GROMACS .gro file of C-alpha atoms in nm:
model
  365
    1UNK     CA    1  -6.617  -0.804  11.780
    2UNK     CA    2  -6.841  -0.711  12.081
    3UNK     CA    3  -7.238  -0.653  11.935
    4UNK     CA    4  -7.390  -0.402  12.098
    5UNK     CA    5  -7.602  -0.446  12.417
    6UNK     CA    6  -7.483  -0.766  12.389
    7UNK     CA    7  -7.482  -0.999  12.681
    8UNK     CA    8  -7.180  -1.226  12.724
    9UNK     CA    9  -7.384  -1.537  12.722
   10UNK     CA   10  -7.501  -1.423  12.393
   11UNK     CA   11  -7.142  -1.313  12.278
   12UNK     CA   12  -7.070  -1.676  12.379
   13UNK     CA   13  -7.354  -1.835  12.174
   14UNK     CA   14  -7.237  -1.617  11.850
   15UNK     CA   15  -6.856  -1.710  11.909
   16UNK     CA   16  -6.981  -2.119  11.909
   17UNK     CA   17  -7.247  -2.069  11.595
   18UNK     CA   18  -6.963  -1.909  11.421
   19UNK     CA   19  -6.694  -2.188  11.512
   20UNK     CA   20  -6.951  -2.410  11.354
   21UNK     CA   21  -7.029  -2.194  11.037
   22UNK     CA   22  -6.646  -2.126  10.992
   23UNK     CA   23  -6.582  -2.534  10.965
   24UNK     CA   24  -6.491  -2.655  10.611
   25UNK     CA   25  -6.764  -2.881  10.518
   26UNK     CA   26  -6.826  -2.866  10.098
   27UNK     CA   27  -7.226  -2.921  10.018
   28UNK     CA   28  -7.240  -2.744   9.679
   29UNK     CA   29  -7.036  -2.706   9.394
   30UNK     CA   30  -7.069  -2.521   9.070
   31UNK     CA   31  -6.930  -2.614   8.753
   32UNK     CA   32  -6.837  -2.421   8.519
   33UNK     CA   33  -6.856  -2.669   8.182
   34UNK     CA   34  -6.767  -2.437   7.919
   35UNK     CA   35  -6.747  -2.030   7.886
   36UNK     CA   36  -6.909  -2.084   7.512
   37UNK     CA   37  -7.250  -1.937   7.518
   38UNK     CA   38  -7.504  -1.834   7.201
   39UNK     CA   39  -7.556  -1.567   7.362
   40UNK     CA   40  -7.367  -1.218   7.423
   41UNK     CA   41  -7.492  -1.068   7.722
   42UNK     CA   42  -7.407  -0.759   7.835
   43UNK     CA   43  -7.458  -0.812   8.233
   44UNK     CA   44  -7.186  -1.129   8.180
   45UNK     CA   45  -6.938  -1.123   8.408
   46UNK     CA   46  -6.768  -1.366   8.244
   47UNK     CA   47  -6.691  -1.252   7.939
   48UNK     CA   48  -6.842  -1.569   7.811
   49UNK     CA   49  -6.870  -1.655   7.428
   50UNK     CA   50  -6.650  -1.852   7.263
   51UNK     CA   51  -6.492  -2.166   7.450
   52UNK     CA   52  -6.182  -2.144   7.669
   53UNK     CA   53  -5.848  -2.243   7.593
   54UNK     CA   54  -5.772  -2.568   7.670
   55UNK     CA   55  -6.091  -2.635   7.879
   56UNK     CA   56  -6.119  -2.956   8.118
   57UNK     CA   57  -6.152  -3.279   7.875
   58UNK     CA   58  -6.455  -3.492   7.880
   59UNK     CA   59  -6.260  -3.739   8.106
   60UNK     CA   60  -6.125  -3.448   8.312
   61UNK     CA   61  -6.481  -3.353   8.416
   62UNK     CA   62  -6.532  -3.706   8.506
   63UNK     CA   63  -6.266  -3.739   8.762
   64UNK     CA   64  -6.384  -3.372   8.880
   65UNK     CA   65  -6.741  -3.535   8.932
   66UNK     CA   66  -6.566  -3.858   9.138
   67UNK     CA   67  -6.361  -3.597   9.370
   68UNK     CA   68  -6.668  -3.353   9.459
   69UNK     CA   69  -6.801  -3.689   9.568
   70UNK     CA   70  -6.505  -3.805   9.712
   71UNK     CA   71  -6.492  -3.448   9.924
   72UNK     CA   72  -6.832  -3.554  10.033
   73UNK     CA   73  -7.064  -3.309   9.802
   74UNK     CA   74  -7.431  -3.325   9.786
   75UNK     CA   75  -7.523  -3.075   9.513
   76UNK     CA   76  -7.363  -3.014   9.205
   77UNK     CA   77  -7.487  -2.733   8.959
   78UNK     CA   78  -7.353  -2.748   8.607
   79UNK     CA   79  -7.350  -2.384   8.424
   80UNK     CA   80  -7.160  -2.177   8.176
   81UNK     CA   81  -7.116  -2.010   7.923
   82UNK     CA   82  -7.409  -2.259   7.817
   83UNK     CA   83  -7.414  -2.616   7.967
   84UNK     CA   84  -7.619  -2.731   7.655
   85UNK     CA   85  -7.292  -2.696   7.437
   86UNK     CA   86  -7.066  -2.950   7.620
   87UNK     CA   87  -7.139  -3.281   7.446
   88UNK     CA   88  -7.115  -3.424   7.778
   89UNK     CA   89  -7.341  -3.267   7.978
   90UNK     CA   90  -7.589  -3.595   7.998
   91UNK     CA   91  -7.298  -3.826   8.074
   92UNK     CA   92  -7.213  -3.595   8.333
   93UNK     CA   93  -7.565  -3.596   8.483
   94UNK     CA   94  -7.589  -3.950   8.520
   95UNK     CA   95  -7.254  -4.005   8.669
   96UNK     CA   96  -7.361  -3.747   8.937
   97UNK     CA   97  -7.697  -3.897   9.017
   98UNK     CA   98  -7.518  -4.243   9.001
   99UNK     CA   99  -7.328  -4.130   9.315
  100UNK     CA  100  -7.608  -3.988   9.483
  101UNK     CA  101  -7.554  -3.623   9.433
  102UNK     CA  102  -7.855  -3.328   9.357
  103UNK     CA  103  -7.768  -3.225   9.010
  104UNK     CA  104  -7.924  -2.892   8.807
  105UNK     CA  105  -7.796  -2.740   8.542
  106UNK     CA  106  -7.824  -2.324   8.522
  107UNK     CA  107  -7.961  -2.218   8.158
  108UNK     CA  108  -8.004  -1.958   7.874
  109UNK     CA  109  -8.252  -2.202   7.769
  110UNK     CA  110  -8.129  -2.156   7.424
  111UNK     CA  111  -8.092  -2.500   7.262
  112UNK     CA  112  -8.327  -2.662   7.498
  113UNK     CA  113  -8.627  -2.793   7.310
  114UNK     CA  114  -8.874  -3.040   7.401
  115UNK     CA  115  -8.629  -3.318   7.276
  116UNK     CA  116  -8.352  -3.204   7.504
  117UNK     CA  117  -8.610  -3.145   7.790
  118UNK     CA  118  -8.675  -3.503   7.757
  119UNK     CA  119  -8.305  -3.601   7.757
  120UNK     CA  120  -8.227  -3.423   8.039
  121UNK     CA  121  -8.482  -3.612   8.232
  122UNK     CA  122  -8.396  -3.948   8.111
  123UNK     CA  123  -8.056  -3.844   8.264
  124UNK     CA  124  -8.171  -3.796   8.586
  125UNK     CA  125  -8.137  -3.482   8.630
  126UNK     CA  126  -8.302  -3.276   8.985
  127UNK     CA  127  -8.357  -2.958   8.854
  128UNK     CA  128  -8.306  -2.682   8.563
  129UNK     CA  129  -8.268  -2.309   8.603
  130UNK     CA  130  -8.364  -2.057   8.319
  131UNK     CA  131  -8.210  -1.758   8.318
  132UNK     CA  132  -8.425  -1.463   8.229
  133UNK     CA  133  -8.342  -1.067   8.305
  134UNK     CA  134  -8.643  -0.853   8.215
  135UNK     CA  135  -8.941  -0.898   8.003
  136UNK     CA  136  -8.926  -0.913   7.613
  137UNK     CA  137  -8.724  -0.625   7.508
  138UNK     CA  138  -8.495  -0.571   7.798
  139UNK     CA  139  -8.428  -0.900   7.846
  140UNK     CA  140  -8.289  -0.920   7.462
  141UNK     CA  141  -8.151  -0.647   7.509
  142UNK     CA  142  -7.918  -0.793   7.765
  143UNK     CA  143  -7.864  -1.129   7.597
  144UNK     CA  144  -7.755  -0.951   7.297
  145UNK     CA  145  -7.967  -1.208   7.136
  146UNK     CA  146  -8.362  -1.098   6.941
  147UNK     CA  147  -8.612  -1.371   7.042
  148UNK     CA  148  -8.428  -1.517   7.370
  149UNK     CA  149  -8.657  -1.455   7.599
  150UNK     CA  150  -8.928  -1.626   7.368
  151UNK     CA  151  -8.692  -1.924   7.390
  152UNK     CA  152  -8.639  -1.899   7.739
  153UNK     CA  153  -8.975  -1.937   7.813
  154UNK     CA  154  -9.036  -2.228   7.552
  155UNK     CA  155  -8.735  -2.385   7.748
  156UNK     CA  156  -8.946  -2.359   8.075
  157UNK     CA  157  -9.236  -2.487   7.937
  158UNK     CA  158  -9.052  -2.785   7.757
  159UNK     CA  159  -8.922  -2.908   8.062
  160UNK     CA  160  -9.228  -2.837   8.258
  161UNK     CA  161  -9.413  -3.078   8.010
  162UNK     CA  162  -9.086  -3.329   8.079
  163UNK     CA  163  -9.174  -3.300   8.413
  164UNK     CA  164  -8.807  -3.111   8.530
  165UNK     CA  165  -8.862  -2.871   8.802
  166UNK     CA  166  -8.770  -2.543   8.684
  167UNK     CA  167  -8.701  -2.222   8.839
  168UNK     CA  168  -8.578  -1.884   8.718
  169UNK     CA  169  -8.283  -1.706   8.838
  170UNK     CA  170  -8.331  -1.302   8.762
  171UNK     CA  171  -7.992  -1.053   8.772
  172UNK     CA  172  -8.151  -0.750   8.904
  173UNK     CA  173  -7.997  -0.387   8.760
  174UNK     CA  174  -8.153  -0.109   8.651
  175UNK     CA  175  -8.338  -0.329   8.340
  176UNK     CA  176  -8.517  -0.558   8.511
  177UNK     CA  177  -8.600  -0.391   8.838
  178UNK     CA  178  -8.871  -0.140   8.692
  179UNK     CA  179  -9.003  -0.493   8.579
  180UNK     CA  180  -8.976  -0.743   8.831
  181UNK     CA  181  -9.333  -0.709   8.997
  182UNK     CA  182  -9.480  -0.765   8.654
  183UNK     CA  183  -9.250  -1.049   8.571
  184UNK     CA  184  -9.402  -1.300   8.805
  185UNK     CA  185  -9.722  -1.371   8.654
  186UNK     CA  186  -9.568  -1.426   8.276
  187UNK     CA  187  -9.276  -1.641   8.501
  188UNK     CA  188  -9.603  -1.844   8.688
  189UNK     CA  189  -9.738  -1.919   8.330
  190UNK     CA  190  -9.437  -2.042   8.139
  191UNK     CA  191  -9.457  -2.306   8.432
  192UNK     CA  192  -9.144  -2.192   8.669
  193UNK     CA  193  -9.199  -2.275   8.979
  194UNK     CA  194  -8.900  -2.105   9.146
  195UNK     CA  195  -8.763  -1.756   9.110
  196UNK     CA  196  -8.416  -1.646   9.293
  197UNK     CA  197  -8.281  -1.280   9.218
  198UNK     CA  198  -7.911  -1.179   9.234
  199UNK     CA  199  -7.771  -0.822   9.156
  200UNK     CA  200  -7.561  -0.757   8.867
  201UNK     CA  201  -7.180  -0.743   8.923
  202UNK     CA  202  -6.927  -0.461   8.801
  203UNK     CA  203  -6.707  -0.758   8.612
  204UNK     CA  204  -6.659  -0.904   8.296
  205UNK     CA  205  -6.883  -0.733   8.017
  206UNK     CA  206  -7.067  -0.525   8.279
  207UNK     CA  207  -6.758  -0.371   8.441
  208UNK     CA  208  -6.834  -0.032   8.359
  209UNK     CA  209  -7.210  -0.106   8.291
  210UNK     CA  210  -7.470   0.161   8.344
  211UNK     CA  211  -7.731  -0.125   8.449
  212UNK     CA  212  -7.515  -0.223   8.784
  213UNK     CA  213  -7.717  -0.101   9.051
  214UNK     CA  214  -7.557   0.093   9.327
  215UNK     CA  215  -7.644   0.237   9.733
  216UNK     CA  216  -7.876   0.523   9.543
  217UNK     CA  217  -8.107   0.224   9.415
  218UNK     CA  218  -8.119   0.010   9.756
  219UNK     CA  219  -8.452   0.185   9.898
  220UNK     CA  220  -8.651   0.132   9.578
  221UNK     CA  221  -8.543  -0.217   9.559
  222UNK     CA  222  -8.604  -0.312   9.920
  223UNK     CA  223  -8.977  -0.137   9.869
  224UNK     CA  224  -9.005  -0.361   9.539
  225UNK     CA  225  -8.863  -0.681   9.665
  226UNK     CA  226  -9.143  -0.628  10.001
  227UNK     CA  227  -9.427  -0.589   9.777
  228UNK     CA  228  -9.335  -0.901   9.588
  229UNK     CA  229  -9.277  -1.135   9.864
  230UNK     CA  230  -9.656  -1.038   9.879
  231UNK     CA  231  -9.747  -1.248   9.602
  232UNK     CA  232  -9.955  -1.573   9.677
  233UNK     CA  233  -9.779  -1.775   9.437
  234UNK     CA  234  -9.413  -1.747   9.292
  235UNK     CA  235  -9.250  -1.473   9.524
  236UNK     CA  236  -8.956  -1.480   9.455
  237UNK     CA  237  -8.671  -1.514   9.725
  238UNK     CA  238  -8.313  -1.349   9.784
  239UNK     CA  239  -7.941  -1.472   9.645
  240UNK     CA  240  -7.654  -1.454   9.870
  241UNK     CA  241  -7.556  -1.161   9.635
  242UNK     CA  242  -7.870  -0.927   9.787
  243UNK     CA  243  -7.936  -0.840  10.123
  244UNK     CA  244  -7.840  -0.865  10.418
  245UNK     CA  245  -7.976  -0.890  10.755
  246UNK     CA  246  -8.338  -0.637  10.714
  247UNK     CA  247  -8.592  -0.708  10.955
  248UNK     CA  248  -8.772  -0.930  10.756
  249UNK     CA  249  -8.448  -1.088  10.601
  250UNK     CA  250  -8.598  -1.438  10.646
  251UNK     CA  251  -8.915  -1.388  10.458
  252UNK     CA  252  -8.707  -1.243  10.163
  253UNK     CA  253  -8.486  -1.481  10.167
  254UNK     CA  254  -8.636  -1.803  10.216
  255UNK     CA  255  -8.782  -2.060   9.970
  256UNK     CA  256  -9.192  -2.031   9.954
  257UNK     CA  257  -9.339  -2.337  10.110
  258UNK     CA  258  -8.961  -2.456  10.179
  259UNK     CA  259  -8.752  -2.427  10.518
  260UNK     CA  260  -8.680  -2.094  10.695
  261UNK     CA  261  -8.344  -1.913  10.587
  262UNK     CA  262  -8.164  -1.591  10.714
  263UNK     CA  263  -7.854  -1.500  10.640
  264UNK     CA  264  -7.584  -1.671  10.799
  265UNK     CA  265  -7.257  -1.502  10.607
  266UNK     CA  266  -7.088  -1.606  10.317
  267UNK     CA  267  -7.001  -1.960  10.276
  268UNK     CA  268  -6.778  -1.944   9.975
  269UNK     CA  269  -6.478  -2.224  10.057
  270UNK     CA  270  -6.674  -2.388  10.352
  271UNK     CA  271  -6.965  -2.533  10.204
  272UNK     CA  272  -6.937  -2.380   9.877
  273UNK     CA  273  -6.690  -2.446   9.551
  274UNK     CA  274  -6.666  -2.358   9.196
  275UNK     CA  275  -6.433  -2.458   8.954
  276UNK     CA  276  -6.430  -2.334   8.600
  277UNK     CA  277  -6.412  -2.467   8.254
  278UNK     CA  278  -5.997  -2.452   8.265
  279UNK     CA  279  -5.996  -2.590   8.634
  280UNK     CA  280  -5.950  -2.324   8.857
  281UNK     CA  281  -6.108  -2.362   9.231
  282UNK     CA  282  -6.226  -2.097   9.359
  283UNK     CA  283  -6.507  -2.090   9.678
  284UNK     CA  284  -6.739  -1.932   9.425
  285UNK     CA  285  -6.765  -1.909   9.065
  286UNK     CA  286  -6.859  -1.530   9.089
  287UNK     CA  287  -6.544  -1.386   9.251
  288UNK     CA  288  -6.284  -1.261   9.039
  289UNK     CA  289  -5.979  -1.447   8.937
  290UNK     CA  290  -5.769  -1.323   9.218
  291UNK     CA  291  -5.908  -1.533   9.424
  292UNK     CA  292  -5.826  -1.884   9.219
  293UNK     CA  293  -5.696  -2.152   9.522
  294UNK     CA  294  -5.558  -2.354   9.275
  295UNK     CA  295  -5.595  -2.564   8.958
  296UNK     CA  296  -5.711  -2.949   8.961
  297UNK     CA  297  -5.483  -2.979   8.679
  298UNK     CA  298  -5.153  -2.924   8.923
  299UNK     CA  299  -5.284  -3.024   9.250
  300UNK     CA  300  -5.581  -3.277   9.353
  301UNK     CA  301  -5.891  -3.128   9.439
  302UNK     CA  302  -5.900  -3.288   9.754
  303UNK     CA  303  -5.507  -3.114   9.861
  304UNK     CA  304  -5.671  -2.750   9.726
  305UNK     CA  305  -6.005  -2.784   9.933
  306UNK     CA  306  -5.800  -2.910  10.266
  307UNK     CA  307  -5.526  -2.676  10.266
  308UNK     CA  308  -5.594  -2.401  10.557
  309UNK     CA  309  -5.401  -2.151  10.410
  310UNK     CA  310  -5.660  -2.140  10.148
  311UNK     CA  311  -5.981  -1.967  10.132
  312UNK     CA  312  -5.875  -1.733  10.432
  313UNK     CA  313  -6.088  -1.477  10.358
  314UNK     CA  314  -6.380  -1.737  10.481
  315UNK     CA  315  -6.231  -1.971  10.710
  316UNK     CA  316  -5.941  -1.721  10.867
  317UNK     CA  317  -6.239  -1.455  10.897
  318UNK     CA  318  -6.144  -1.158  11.121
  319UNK     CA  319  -6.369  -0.919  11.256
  320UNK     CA  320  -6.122  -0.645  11.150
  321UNK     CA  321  -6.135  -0.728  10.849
  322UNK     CA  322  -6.434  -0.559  10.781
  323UNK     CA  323  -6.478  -0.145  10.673
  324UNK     CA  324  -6.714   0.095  10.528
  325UNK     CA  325  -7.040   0.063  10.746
  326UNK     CA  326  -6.970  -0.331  10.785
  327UNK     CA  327  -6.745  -0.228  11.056
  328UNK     CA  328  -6.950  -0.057  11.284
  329UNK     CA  329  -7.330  -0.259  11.214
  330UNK     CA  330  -7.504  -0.427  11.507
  331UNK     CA  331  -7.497  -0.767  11.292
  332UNK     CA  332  -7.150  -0.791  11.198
  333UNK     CA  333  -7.036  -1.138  11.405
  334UNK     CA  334  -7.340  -1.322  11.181
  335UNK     CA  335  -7.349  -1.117  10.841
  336UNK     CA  336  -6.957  -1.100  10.825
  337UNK     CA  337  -6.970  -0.810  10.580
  338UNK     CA  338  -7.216  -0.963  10.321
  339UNK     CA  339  -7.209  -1.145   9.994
  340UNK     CA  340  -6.803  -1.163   9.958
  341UNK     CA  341  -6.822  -1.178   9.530
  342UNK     CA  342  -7.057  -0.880   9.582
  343UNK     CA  343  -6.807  -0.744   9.810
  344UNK     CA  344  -6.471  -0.775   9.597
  345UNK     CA  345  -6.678  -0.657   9.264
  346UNK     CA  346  -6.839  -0.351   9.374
  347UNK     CA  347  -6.492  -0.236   9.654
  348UNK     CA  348  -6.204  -0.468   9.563
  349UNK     CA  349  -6.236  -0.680   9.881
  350UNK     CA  350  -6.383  -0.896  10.148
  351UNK     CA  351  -6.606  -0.701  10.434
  352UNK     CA  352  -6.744  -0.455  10.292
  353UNK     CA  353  -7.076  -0.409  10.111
  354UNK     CA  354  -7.234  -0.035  10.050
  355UNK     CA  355  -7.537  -0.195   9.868
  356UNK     CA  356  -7.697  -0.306  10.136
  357UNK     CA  357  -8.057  -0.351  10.220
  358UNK     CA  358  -8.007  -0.299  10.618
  359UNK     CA  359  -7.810   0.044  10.549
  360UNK     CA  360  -8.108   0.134  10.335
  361UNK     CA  361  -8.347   0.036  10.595
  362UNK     CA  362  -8.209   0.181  10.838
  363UNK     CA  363  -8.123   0.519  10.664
  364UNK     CA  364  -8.516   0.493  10.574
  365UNK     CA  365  -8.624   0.494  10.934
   0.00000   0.00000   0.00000
């Protein structure tokens, strides 16, 4: 799709950068170990409590961990449900970092004392991210769960002291945001030293939530997230689920003290996989279950993630495909209609994304 005032050499430049972004080439995978969880949360989109039905074995999670690496993966992120209640979870760490792949797991934090701290970095593992959604009472509120964000915090500190590199990850709705700017400082203490933010999706236990933020809220969270990318120490920086594209979408996005970032589209299916606790492959863990590829149980990872007739909402992209005010915006060839999970949660489908930070900026101008 033609950009407006456009030049051709520039249409030309987009058309190869997207060629390039568009080409299958699988970085990062999450792995879903287990859907049970100690905790209840009412933001999960999940459903996530008890374990699965006939979840991958301990040996099936193996052979997973040899075909990411196989596929050529870098990064592999281990989550839930809770990671902590899979037995295997350490094995699985040092089989990763055995074949040279970034491992983290993604936490309640419940279950992880100083002893398992110490564990986990005996195991090799990169990097840890503690979930935490509020301050005291909202984020228990959330988690279902009185004293978890006491424990989260404990969980930080115990793997500061193990010397893990932690970060937080944040689901912003309408709990946490009137408490995000004084979250940082209590976050810098506990000893994070990372903080990411992702919206809240309409699925799972939150389907019908009141929390799940909508277009109305976009202004007031673009003004919050500016004043926080303020701070001089732990700003904290933009998901794929939140944007896209504002004038200053690199500075919100990016890493502090790391390497520039904008937003590039969705990369769910090119560089991006998840595959949950039963073995379904999907490009990302957060879209719905209409969009499972396959399952490693009936087809090798490796025939699911080369395939071309799969993950066509990503790698057969169409311009037309987009709608709403993604079909009309100045930075459509790039932004490709935004977060897609966000995008099938909150409308049903790809290319299309009303809770956007550009449409608020520019509505604000």
């Amino acid at each position: 799709m033609d950009q407006p005032g456009t030049s051709s050499a520039s249409q030309d430049v987009m058309a190869r950068a997207l060629k390039v972004l568009l080409t299958p080439n699988l970085t990062f995978a999450e792995v879903e170990l287990t859907t049970a969880c100690p905790c209840r949360c009412v933001t999960c989109g999940s459903n996530c409590g008890r374990a699965a039905d006939n979840e991958l074995s301990g040996p099936e999670l193996q052979s997973l961990v040899d075909d990411l690496h196989e596929l050529g993966c870098k990064r592999i992120a281990y989550l839930g449900g809770e990671p902590l209640c899979r037995p295997e979870l350490l094995a699985l760490i040092r089989q990763a970092r055995e074949r040279r792949m970034l491992v983290e797991i993604v936490t309640s934090g419940m279950g992880l004392d100083s002893a398992m701290a110490a564990k986990l970095k005996a195991a090799g593992i990169n990097s840890a991210t503690v979930s935490i959604d509020g301050l005291e009472a909202a984020h228990d509120m959330q988690r279902g769960v009185k004293g978890s964000f006491r424990r989260a915090l404990a969980a930080i500190a115990a793997l500061k002291a193990a010397k893990v590199p932690v970060g937080v990850n944040t689901q912003v709705n309408r709990a946490s945001m009137p408490e995000l700017e004084s979250m940082g400082d209590v976050l810098l203490e506990a000893g994070a030293i990372g903080w990411q933010l992702q919206t809240t999706f309409p699925m799972g236990r939150a389907a019908s939530s009141p929390l799940v933020v909508n277009p109305s809220d976009m202004p007031e969270l673009l003004a919050i997230l500016r004043r926080l990318a303020l701070r001089p120490k732990l700003a904290p920086h933009l998901s794929d689920a939140i944007g896209w594209w504002t004038s200053d979408d690199t500075r919100l996005r990016s890493t502090p003290g790391g390497l520039a970032r904008c937003w590039l589209g969705c990369v769910a299916g090119i560089q991006h996989m998840g595959v949950t606790s039963q073995g379904n492959v999907k490009g990302c863990l957060a879209l719905s279950d209409a969009y499972i590829e396959g399952n490693i149980r009936e087809q090798s990872l490796d025939r699911i993630w080369h395939d071309e007739q799969r993950f066509t909402y990503n790698r057969a992209y169409q311009a037309s495909s987009l709608s709403g005010s993604c079909s009309n915006c100045s930075q459509a060839t790039l932004c490709r209609g935004g977060c897609t999970a966000s995008s099938v949660a909150f409308h049903g489908k790809p290319g299309v994304n009303e809770n956007c930070l550009r449409l608020a900026e520019l509505r604000g101008k």
